[in-house]
Amino acid sequence: MTILLVERNKAVLKQMEEMLTSMVPDVTLLSYSDSPGALAEARMKKVDVAFLDEKLPEMDGLLLGRYLKDIYPEVNIIVMTKTRSAAFEAMALRASGCILLPPAETDVKKELMELRYPPEERRKKKVFAQTFGNFELFIDGVPVAFKYSKTKEIVALLINNKGVQTTNGEIIASLWEDDGDPKVKSSYLSNLRQDLQNTLTDLKQNDIIIKQRGSMAIVMDKIDCDLYEWLAKKKRSGYQYLGDYMNQYSWAEFVHAELDEISYMLDEEGA
């Protein structure tokens, strides 16, 4: 079980660390005293349970809980508070539970035994696509290793096309432009498609791509992606476009103008 613990009080943080380490066998404990660091960690690693201090600086525990819910809707949020009134806000967040500070061992144990979403019932791996900067596809925080670098580029292209079916001809045109014999490139593409299928099958992630005869598309709601979140939430997103997008691919340069324009409009609205 992976538990995210975020508590501003160092004494309480240490107390909770000792409790959770002793209570949960084989626990992976991610311990933080600040919200930004905790949120960044959660984007890279699947979190089963999050104990969140209600009164965190910069971003309070309830807001952090909402961001965590956006990343993974079935994360178990347990709010830690000094006032009983916070329980009502925790209910609105559909938190798993709420404990009063200072924490009592019996209360912590009770919340762990009565999680809203028991981890053993949800072992689906988390897929995250990083597009800002260099492109990378992560499964549970680990970069996916494809046999061919061009296979990874196909995934990048499909993510760039946002769920639109992309034909073999369009893939060939993007990956090789006008370089080489079309028949050779078509044969190579068949090998790349097979590599893609084999890799996703091994990782049990076949459902993130829809494959049709002569075309493919990414299933947008099956993955987390910095680009998709930024386009949907703009300045409310935990990710921000800073002028870098899939830097290793030349075809991505044509998208920069569109993203730059969106970013410029957001800056103008905030001015």
PDB file of C-alpha atoms in Angstrom:
ATOM      1  CA  MET A   1       0.000   0.000   0.000  1.00  0.00           C
ATOM      2  CA  THR A   2       1.280   3.476  -0.856  1.00  0.00           C
ATOM      3  CA  ILE A   3       0.344   6.172   1.671  1.00  0.00           C
ATOM      4  CA  LEU A   4       0.857   9.900   1.169  1.00  0.00           C
ATOM      5  CA  LEU A   5       1.249  11.762   4.467  1.00  0.00           C
ATOM      6  CA  VAL A   6       1.197  15.571   4.431  1.00  0.00           C
ATOM      7  CA  GLU A   7       1.452  17.330   7.790  1.00  0.00           C
ATOM      8  CA  ARG A   8       2.936  20.754   8.593  1.00  0.00           C
ATOM      9  CA  ASN A   9       3.684  19.979  12.256  1.00  0.00           C
ATOM     10  CA  LYS A  10       6.974  18.061  12.431  1.00  0.00           C
ATOM     11  CA  ALA A  11       6.132  16.349  15.721  1.00  0.00           C
ATOM     12  CA  VAL A  12       2.780  15.114  14.399  1.00  0.00           C
ATOM     13  CA  LEU A  13       4.434  14.140  11.109  1.00  0.00           C
ATOM     14  CA  LYS A  14       6.942  11.947  12.944  1.00  0.00           C
ATOM     15  CA  GLN A  15       4.215  10.446  15.145  1.00  0.00           C
ATOM     16  CA  MET A  16       2.090   9.556  12.116  1.00  0.00           C
ATOM     17  CA  GLU A  17       5.114   8.100  10.293  1.00  0.00           C
ATOM     18  CA  GLU A  18       5.787   5.757  13.215  1.00  0.00           C
ATOM     19  CA  MET A  19       2.120   4.717  13.467  1.00  0.00           C
ATOM     20  CA  LEU A  20       1.671   4.009   9.777  1.00  0.00           C
ATOM     21  CA  THR A  21       4.977   2.158   9.460  1.00  0.00           C
ATOM     22  CA  SER A  22       4.025  -0.142  12.330  1.00  0.00           C
ATOM     23  CA  MET A  23       0.398  -0.643  11.266  1.00  0.00           C
ATOM     24  CA  VAL A  24       0.748  -1.298   7.534  1.00  0.00           C
ATOM     25  CA  PRO A  25       2.988  -4.182   6.362  1.00  0.00           C
ATOM     26  CA  ASP A  26       5.139  -3.372   3.305  1.00  0.00           C
ATOM     27  CA  VAL A  27       3.917   0.238   3.286  1.00  0.00           C
ATOM     28  CA  THR A  28       5.437   2.742   0.890  1.00  0.00           C
ATOM     29  CA  LEU A  29       5.235   5.972   2.867  1.00  0.00           C
ATOM     30  CA  LEU A  30       5.540   9.300   1.030  1.00  0.00           C
ATOM     31  CA  SER A  31       5.971  11.884   3.771  1.00  0.00           C
ATOM     32  CA  TYR A  32       5.812  15.654   3.192  1.00  0.00           C
ATOM     33  CA  SER A  33       5.330  18.864   5.134  1.00  0.00           C
ATOM     34  CA  ASP A  34       4.311  20.890   2.037  1.00  0.00           C
ATOM     35  CA  SER A  35       1.532  20.546  -0.537  1.00  0.00           C
ATOM     36  CA  PRO A  36       3.459  21.295  -3.779  1.00  0.00           C
ATOM     37  CA  GLY A  37       6.020  18.581  -3.146  1.00  0.00           C
ATOM     38  CA  ALA A  38       3.332  16.086  -2.196  1.00  0.00           C
ATOM     39  CA  LEU A  39       1.282  16.857  -5.300  1.00  0.00           C
ATOM     40  CA  ALA A  40       4.293  16.478  -7.579  1.00  0.00           C
ATOM     41  CA  GLU A  41       5.047  13.078  -6.044  1.00  0.00           C
ATOM     42  CA  ALA A  42       1.438  11.933  -6.439  1.00  0.00           C
ATOM     43  CA  ARG A  43       1.533  12.731 -10.148  1.00  0.00           C
ATOM     44  CA  MET A  44       4.327  10.200 -10.582  1.00  0.00           C
ATOM     45  CA  LYS A  45       3.267   7.460  -8.159  1.00  0.00           C
ATOM     46  CA  LYS A  46      -0.116   5.888  -7.589  1.00  0.00           C
ATOM     47  CA  VAL A  47      -1.321   6.748  -4.078  1.00  0.00           C
ATOM     48  CA  ASP A  48      -3.747   4.437  -2.264  1.00  0.00           C
ATOM     49  CA  VAL A  49      -4.349   6.547   0.854  1.00  0.00           C
ATOM     50  CA  ALA A  50      -3.612  10.215   1.615  1.00  0.00           C
ATOM     51  CA  PHE A  51      -3.557  11.588   5.179  1.00  0.00           C
ATOM     52  CA  LEU A  52      -3.820  15.363   4.723  1.00  0.00           C
ATOM     53  CA  ASP A  53      -3.461  18.127   7.299  1.00  0.00           C
ATOM     54  CA  GLU A  54      -6.441  20.448   6.879  1.00  0.00           C
ATOM     55  CA  LYS A  55      -4.387  23.603   7.582  1.00  0.00           C
ATOM     56  CA  LEU A  56      -1.442  23.167   5.219  1.00  0.00           C
ATOM     57  CA  PRO A  57       0.263  26.381   4.011  1.00  0.00           C
ATOM     58  CA  GLU A  58       0.224  27.379   0.318  1.00  0.00           C
ATOM     59  CA  MET A  59      -2.514  24.861  -0.516  1.00  0.00           C
ATOM     60  CA  ASP A  60      -4.738  23.570   2.297  1.00  0.00           C
ATOM     61  CA  GLY A  61      -5.444  19.875   2.730  1.00  0.00           C
ATOM     62  CA  LEU A  62      -8.949  20.004   1.280  1.00  0.00           C
ATOM     63  CA  LEU A  63      -7.758  21.695  -1.923  1.00  0.00           C
ATOM     64  CA  LEU A  64      -4.857  19.252  -2.170  1.00  0.00           C
ATOM     65  CA  GLY A  65      -7.394  16.461  -1.748  1.00  0.00           C
ATOM     66  CA  ARG A  66      -9.410  17.779  -4.697  1.00  0.00           C
ATOM     67  CA  TYR A  67      -6.297  17.779  -6.893  1.00  0.00           C
ATOM     68  CA  LEU A  68      -5.515  14.223  -5.812  1.00  0.00           C
ATOM     69  CA  LYS A  69      -9.082  13.209  -6.683  1.00  0.00           C
ATOM     70  CA  ASP A  70      -8.616  14.710 -10.142  1.00  0.00           C
ATOM     71  CA  ILE A  71      -5.484  12.621 -10.641  1.00  0.00           C
ATOM     72  CA  TYR A  72      -7.055   9.419  -9.333  1.00  0.00           C
ATOM     73  CA  PRO A  73     -10.748   9.515  -8.365  1.00  0.00           C
ATOM     74  CA  GLU A  74     -10.538   6.479  -6.079  1.00  0.00           C
ATOM     75  CA  VAL A  75      -7.744   7.684  -3.805  1.00  0.00           C
ATOM     76  CA  ASN A  76      -8.725   7.416  -0.118  1.00  0.00           C
ATOM     77  CA  ILE A  77      -8.524  10.892   1.421  1.00  0.00           C
ATOM     78  CA  ILE A  78      -8.335  11.085   5.226  1.00  0.00           C
ATOM     79  CA  VAL A  79      -8.444  14.639   6.562  1.00  0.00           C
ATOM     80  CA  MET A  80      -6.519  15.434   9.750  1.00  0.00           C
ATOM     81  CA  THR A  81      -7.955  18.361  11.707  1.00  0.00           C
ATOM     82  CA  LYS A  82      -8.198  19.954  15.135  1.00  0.00           C
ATOM     83  CA  THR A  83     -11.886  20.855  14.692  1.00  0.00           C
ATOM     84  CA  ARG A  84     -14.890  18.620  14.166  1.00  0.00           C
ATOM     85  CA  SER A  85     -16.403  21.113  11.724  1.00  0.00           C
ATOM     86  CA  ALA A  86     -13.910  19.999   9.062  1.00  0.00           C
ATOM     87  CA  ALA A  87     -15.734  16.679   8.884  1.00  0.00           C
ATOM     88  CA  PHE A  88     -18.521  18.341   6.883  1.00  0.00           C
ATOM     89  CA  GLU A  89     -16.064  19.651   4.292  1.00  0.00           C
ATOM     90  CA  ALA A  90     -14.424  16.236   4.180  1.00  0.00           C
ATOM     91  CA  MET A  91     -17.823  14.692   3.394  1.00  0.00           C
ATOM     92  CA  ALA A  92     -18.273  17.148   0.503  1.00  0.00           C
ATOM     93  CA  LEU A  93     -14.905  15.993  -0.810  1.00  0.00           C
ATOM     94  CA  ARG A  94     -16.159  12.389  -0.523  1.00  0.00           C
ATOM     95  CA  ALA A  95     -13.180  11.691   1.688  1.00  0.00           C
ATOM     96  CA  SER A  96     -12.709   8.247   3.143  1.00  0.00           C
ATOM     97  CA  GLY A  97     -12.569   9.629   6.665  1.00  0.00           C
ATOM     98  CA  CYS A  98     -11.500  12.285   9.147  1.00  0.00           C
ATOM     99  CA  ILE A  99      -9.398  12.114  12.329  1.00  0.00           C
ATOM    100  CA  LEU A 100      -8.873  14.660  15.082  1.00  0.00           C
ATOM    101  CA  LEU A 101      -5.401  15.901  15.977  1.00  0.00           C
ATOM    102  CA  PRO A 102      -3.351  14.949  17.862  1.00  0.00           C
ATOM    103  CA  PRO A 103      -3.846  11.538  16.228  1.00  0.00           C
ATOM    104  CA  ALA A 104      -4.910   8.559  18.320  1.00  0.00           C
ATOM    105  CA  GLU A 105      -3.630   5.165  17.220  1.00  0.00           C
ATOM    106  CA  THR A 106      -7.118   3.641  17.466  1.00  0.00           C
ATOM    107  CA  ASP A 107      -8.544   6.327  15.141  1.00  0.00           C
ATOM    108  CA  VAL A 108      -5.802   5.876  12.537  1.00  0.00           C
ATOM    109  CA  LYS A 109      -6.206   2.096  12.613  1.00  0.00           C
ATOM    110  CA  LYS A 110     -10.009   2.392  12.277  1.00  0.00           C
ATOM    111  CA  GLU A 111      -9.713   4.613   9.200  1.00  0.00           C
ATOM    112  CA  LEU A 112      -7.260   2.217   7.553  1.00  0.00           C
ATOM    113  CA  MET A 113      -9.631  -0.695   8.167  1.00  0.00           C
ATOM    114  CA  GLU A 114     -12.647   1.151   6.748  1.00  0.00           C
ATOM    115  CA  LEU A 115     -11.273   2.736   3.558  1.00  0.00           C
ATOM    116  CA  ARG A 116     -13.840   3.899   1.028  1.00  0.00           C
ATOM    117  CA  TYR A 117     -11.784   2.328  -1.786  1.00  0.00           C
ATOM    118  CA  PRO A 118      -9.785  -0.680  -0.506  1.00  0.00           C
ATOM    119  CA  PRO A 119      -6.480  -0.803  -2.459  1.00  0.00           C
ATOM    120  CA  GLU A 120      -6.766  -4.526  -3.181  1.00  0.00           C
ATOM    121  CA  GLU A 121      -9.940  -3.811  -5.160  1.00  0.00           C
ATOM    122  CA  ARG A 122      -8.269  -1.339  -7.509  1.00  0.00           C
ATOM    123  CA  ARG A 123      -4.963  -2.433  -8.924  1.00  0.00           C
ATOM    124  CA  LYS A 124      -5.261  -0.727 -12.296  1.00  0.00           C
ATOM    125  CA  LYS A 125      -1.907   0.809 -13.141  1.00  0.00           C
ATOM    126  CA  LYS A 126      -1.667   4.555 -13.629  1.00  0.00           C
ATOM    127  CA  VAL A 127      -0.696   5.793 -17.112  1.00  0.00           C
ATOM    128  CA  PHE A 128       0.752   9.289 -17.355  1.00  0.00           C
ATOM    129  CA  ALA A 129       1.859  11.047 -20.550  1.00  0.00           C
ATOM    130  CA  GLN A 130       4.346  13.900 -20.159  1.00  0.00           C
ATOM    131  CA  THR A 131       4.265  16.240 -23.157  1.00  0.00           C
ATOM    132  CA  PHE A 132       5.679  19.480 -21.719  1.00  0.00           C
ATOM    133  CA  GLY A 133       9.424  19.329 -22.278  1.00  0.00           C
ATOM    134  CA  ASN A 134      10.459  15.958 -23.702  1.00  0.00           C
ATOM    135  CA  PHE A 135       7.757  13.373 -24.287  1.00  0.00           C
ATOM    136  CA  GLU A 136       7.649  10.373 -21.968  1.00  0.00           C
ATOM    137  CA  LEU A 137       5.035   7.721 -21.193  1.00  0.00           C
ATOM    138  CA  PHE A 138       4.974   6.455 -17.604  1.00  0.00           C
ATOM    139  CA  ILE A 139       3.281   3.425 -16.064  1.00  0.00           C
ATOM    140  CA  ASP A 140       3.135   3.815 -12.275  1.00  0.00           C
ATOM    141  CA  GLY A 141       5.944   6.363 -12.495  1.00  0.00           C
ATOM    142  CA  VAL A 142       8.259   4.151 -14.578  1.00  0.00           C
ATOM    143  CA  PRO A 143       9.075   5.168 -18.201  1.00  0.00           C
ATOM    144  CA  VAL A 144       7.792   2.629 -20.731  1.00  0.00           C
ATOM    145  CA  ALA A 145      10.632   0.924 -22.620  1.00  0.00           C
ATOM    146  CA  PHE A 146       9.650   0.241 -26.226  1.00  0.00           C
ATOM    147  CA  LYS A 147      11.802  -1.937 -28.477  1.00  0.00           C
ATOM    148  CA  TYR A 148      12.010   0.848 -31.080  1.00  0.00           C
ATOM    149  CA  SER A 149      12.245   4.598 -30.465  1.00  0.00           C
ATOM    150  CA  LYS A 150       9.779   5.155 -33.316  1.00  0.00           C
ATOM    151  CA  THR A 151       7.144   3.173 -31.394  1.00  0.00           C
ATOM    152  CA  LYS A 152       7.352   5.728 -28.629  1.00  0.00           C
ATOM    153  CA  GLU A 153       7.032   8.478 -31.223  1.00  0.00           C
ATOM    154  CA  ILE A 154       3.825   6.899 -32.531  1.00  0.00           C
ATOM    155  CA  VAL A 155       2.349   7.082 -29.026  1.00  0.00           C
ATOM    156  CA  ALA A 156       3.424  10.735 -28.805  1.00  0.00           C
ATOM    157  CA  LEU A 157       1.733  11.475 -32.133  1.00  0.00           C
ATOM    158  CA  LEU A 158      -1.506   9.777 -31.064  1.00  0.00           C
ATOM    159  CA  ILE A 159      -1.544  11.752 -27.807  1.00  0.00           C
ATOM    160  CA  ASN A 160      -0.857  14.947 -29.762  1.00  0.00           C
ATOM    161  CA  ASN A 161      -3.882  14.154 -31.980  1.00  0.00           C
ATOM    162  CA  LYS A 162      -6.179  13.990 -28.914  1.00  0.00           C
ATOM    163  CA  GLY A 163      -8.272  10.934 -29.671  1.00  0.00           C
ATOM    164  CA  VAL A 164      -8.619  11.463 -33.422  1.00  0.00           C
ATOM    165  CA  GLN A 165      -8.069   8.344 -35.525  1.00  0.00           C
ATOM    166  CA  THR A 166      -4.641   8.737 -37.164  1.00  0.00           C
ATOM    167  CA  THR A 167      -4.093   6.813 -40.396  1.00  0.00           C
ATOM    168  CA  ASN A 168      -0.994   4.824 -41.277  1.00  0.00           C
ATOM    169  CA  GLY A 169      -0.274   7.374 -44.015  1.00  0.00           C
ATOM    170  CA  GLU A 170      -0.414  10.242 -41.526  1.00  0.00           C
ATOM    171  CA  ILE A 171       1.886   8.371 -39.135  1.00  0.00           C
ATOM    172  CA  ILE A 172       4.396   7.687 -41.923  1.00  0.00           C
ATOM    173  CA  ALA A 173       4.287  11.316 -43.072  1.00  0.00           C
ATOM    174  CA  SER A 174       4.995  12.571 -39.538  1.00  0.00           C
ATOM    175  CA  LEU A 175       7.668  10.063 -38.575  1.00  0.00           C
ATOM    176  CA  TRP A 176       9.661  10.006 -41.825  1.00  0.00           C
ATOM    177  CA  GLU A 177       8.393  12.980 -43.839  1.00  0.00           C
ATOM    178  CA  ASP A 178       9.691  12.372 -47.408  1.00  0.00           C
ATOM    179  CA  ASP A 179      12.664  10.247 -46.431  1.00  0.00           C
ATOM    180  CA  GLY A 180      12.953   6.716 -47.905  1.00  0.00           C
ATOM    181  CA  ASP A 181      11.000   4.182 -49.939  1.00  0.00           C
ATOM    182  CA  PRO A 182       7.229   4.219 -49.099  1.00  0.00           C
ATOM    183  CA  LYS A 183       7.031   0.392 -49.242  1.00  0.00           C
ATOM    184  CA  VAL A 184       9.932   0.039 -46.827  1.00  0.00           C
ATOM    185  CA  LYS A 185       8.392   2.566 -44.460  1.00  0.00           C
ATOM    186  CA  SER A 186       5.028   0.777 -44.606  1.00  0.00           C
ATOM    187  CA  SER A 187       6.723  -2.502 -43.696  1.00  0.00           C
ATOM    188  CA  TYR A 188       8.612  -0.813 -40.856  1.00  0.00           C
ATOM    189  CA  LEU A 189       5.361   0.671 -39.561  1.00  0.00           C
ATOM    190  CA  SER A 190       3.872  -2.830 -39.337  1.00  0.00           C
ATOM    191  CA  ASN A 191       6.767  -3.820 -37.086  1.00  0.00           C
ATOM    192  CA  LEU A 192       6.248  -0.707 -34.958  1.00  0.00           C
ATOM    193  CA  ARG A 193       2.546  -1.423 -34.555  1.00  0.00           C
ATOM    194  CA  GLN A 194       3.379  -4.950 -33.446  1.00  0.00           C
ATOM    195  CA  ASP A 195       5.942  -3.624 -30.961  1.00  0.00           C
ATOM    196  CA  LEU A 196       3.318  -1.223 -29.618  1.00  0.00           C
ATOM    197  CA  GLN A 197       0.780  -4.020 -29.214  1.00  0.00           C
ATOM    198  CA  ASN A 198       3.278  -6.359 -27.546  1.00  0.00           C
ATOM    199  CA  THR A 199       4.498  -3.697 -25.119  1.00  0.00           C
ATOM    200  CA  LEU A 200       1.012  -2.595 -24.057  1.00  0.00           C
ATOM    201  CA  THR A 201      -0.151  -6.204 -23.757  1.00  0.00           C
ATOM    202  CA  ASP A 202       2.762  -7.031 -21.458  1.00  0.00           C
ATOM    203  CA  LEU A 203       1.883  -4.001 -19.329  1.00  0.00           C
ATOM    204  CA  LYS A 204      -1.854  -4.859 -19.430  1.00  0.00           C
ATOM    205  CA  GLN A 205      -2.641  -1.485 -21.011  1.00  0.00           C
ATOM    206  CA  ASN A 206      -4.147  -2.595 -24.348  1.00  0.00           C
ATOM    207  CA  ASP A 207      -7.208  -0.430 -23.790  1.00  0.00           C
ATOM    208  CA  ILE A 208      -5.422   2.949 -23.986  1.00  0.00           C
ATOM    209  CA  ILE A 209      -5.238   2.745 -27.793  1.00  0.00           C
ATOM    210  CA  ILE A 210      -8.028   1.913 -30.245  1.00  0.00           C
ATOM    211  CA  LYS A 211      -6.621   0.104 -33.271  1.00  0.00           C
ATOM    212  CA  GLN A 212      -8.612  -0.059 -36.491  1.00  0.00           C
ATOM    213  CA  ARG A 213      -7.621  -1.305 -39.913  1.00  0.00           C
ATOM    214  CA  GLY A 214      -5.179   1.319 -41.156  1.00  0.00           C
ATOM    215  CA  SER A 215      -5.502   3.736 -38.231  1.00  0.00           C
ATOM    216  CA  MET A 216      -5.089   4.188 -34.471  1.00  0.00           C
ATOM    217  CA  ALA A 217      -6.224   6.604 -31.756  1.00  0.00           C
ATOM    218  CA  ILE A 218      -5.452   7.245 -28.102  1.00  0.00           C
ATOM    219  CA  VAL A 219      -8.313   6.800 -25.628  1.00  0.00           C
ATOM    220  CA  MET A 220      -8.051  10.116 -23.810  1.00  0.00           C
ATOM    221  CA  ASP A 221      -9.977   9.159 -20.671  1.00  0.00           C
ATOM    222  CA  LYS A 222      -7.737   6.124 -20.099  1.00  0.00           C
ATOM    223  CA  ILE A 223      -4.621   8.198 -19.420  1.00  0.00           C
ATOM    224  CA  ASP A 224      -3.483  11.209 -17.406  1.00  0.00           C
ATOM    225  CA  CYS A 225      -1.705  13.845 -19.471  1.00  0.00           C
ATOM    226  CA  ASP A 226      -0.259  17.260 -18.630  1.00  0.00           C
ATOM    227  CA  LEU A 227      -1.437  18.697 -21.961  1.00  0.00           C
ATOM    228  CA  TYR A 228      -5.005  17.439 -21.564  1.00  0.00           C
ATOM    229  CA  GLU A 229      -5.290  18.756 -18.009  1.00  0.00           C
ATOM    230  CA  TRP A 230      -3.863  22.154 -18.952  1.00  0.00           C
ATOM    231  CA  LEU A 231      -6.223  22.515 -21.921  1.00  0.00           C
ATOM    232  CA  ALA A 232      -9.188  21.578 -19.726  1.00  0.00           C
ATOM    233  CA  LYS A 233      -8.362  23.584 -16.601  1.00  0.00           C
ATOM    234  CA  LYS A 234      -6.018  26.305 -17.851  1.00  0.00           C
ATOM    235  CA  LYS A 235      -4.652  28.229 -14.848  1.00  0.00           C
ATOM    236  CA  ARG A 236      -6.368  25.867 -12.398  1.00  0.00           C
ATOM    237  CA  SER A 237      -4.229  23.015 -13.722  1.00  0.00           C
ATOM    238  CA  GLY A 238      -1.338  21.636 -11.725  1.00  0.00           C
ATOM    239  CA  TYR A 239       0.660  21.772 -14.986  1.00  0.00           C
ATOM    240  CA  GLN A 240       1.545  24.897 -16.938  1.00  0.00           C
ATOM    241  CA  TYR A 241       2.800  25.206 -20.518  1.00  0.00           C
ATOM    242  CA  LEU A 242       6.086  27.155 -20.526  1.00  0.00           C
ATOM    243  CA  GLY A 243       6.942  27.026 -24.217  1.00  0.00           C
ATOM    244  CA  ASP A 244       8.321  23.471 -24.416  1.00  0.00           C
ATOM    245  CA  TYR A 245       6.320  20.671 -25.973  1.00  0.00           C
ATOM    246  CA  MET A 246       7.531  17.221 -27.081  1.00  0.00           C
ATOM    247  CA  ASN A 247      10.919  18.764 -27.781  1.00  0.00           C
ATOM    248  CA  GLN A 248      12.470  15.693 -29.411  1.00  0.00           C
ATOM    249  CA  TYR A 249       9.989  15.575 -32.317  1.00  0.00           C
ATOM    250  CA  SER A 250      10.167  18.012 -35.250  1.00  0.00           C
ATOM    251  CA  TRP A 251       6.487  17.604 -36.156  1.00  0.00           C
ATOM    252  CA  ALA A 252       5.533  18.927 -32.686  1.00  0.00           C
ATOM    253  CA  GLU A 253       6.917  22.359 -33.608  1.00  0.00           C
ATOM    254  CA  PHE A 254       3.713  23.055 -35.537  1.00  0.00           C
ATOM    255  CA  VAL A 255       1.704  22.741 -32.302  1.00  0.00           C
ATOM    256  CA  HIS A 256       3.799  25.364 -30.484  1.00  0.00           C
ATOM    257  CA  ALA A 257       2.031  28.276 -32.160  1.00  0.00           C
ATOM    258  CA  GLU A 258      -1.366  27.006 -31.012  1.00  0.00           C
ATOM    259  CA  LEU A 259      -0.175  26.431 -27.432  1.00  0.00           C
ATOM    260  CA  ASP A 260       1.661  29.756 -27.373  1.00  0.00           C
ATOM    261  CA  GLU A 261      -1.532  31.541 -28.422  1.00  0.00           C
ATOM    262  CA  ILE A 262      -3.559  29.857 -25.675  1.00  0.00           C
ATOM    263  CA  SER A 263      -0.867  30.716 -23.117  1.00  0.00           C
ATOM    264  CA  TYR A 264      -0.767  34.340 -24.308  1.00  0.00           C
ATOM    265  CA  MET A 265      -4.561  34.652 -23.987  1.00  0.00           C
ATOM    266  CA  LEU A 266      -4.407  33.282 -20.449  1.00  0.00           C
ATOM    267  CA  ASP A 267      -1.747  35.838 -19.531  1.00  0.00           C
ATOM    268  CA  GLU A 268      -3.881  38.610 -21.004  1.00  0.00           C
ATOM    269  CA  GLU A 269      -6.921  37.481 -19.020  1.00  0.00           C
ATOM    270  CA  GLY A 270      -4.886  37.494 -15.816  1.00  0.00           C
ATOM    271  CA  ALA A 271      -3.334  40.911 -16.482  1.00  0.00           C
TER     272      ALA A 271
END
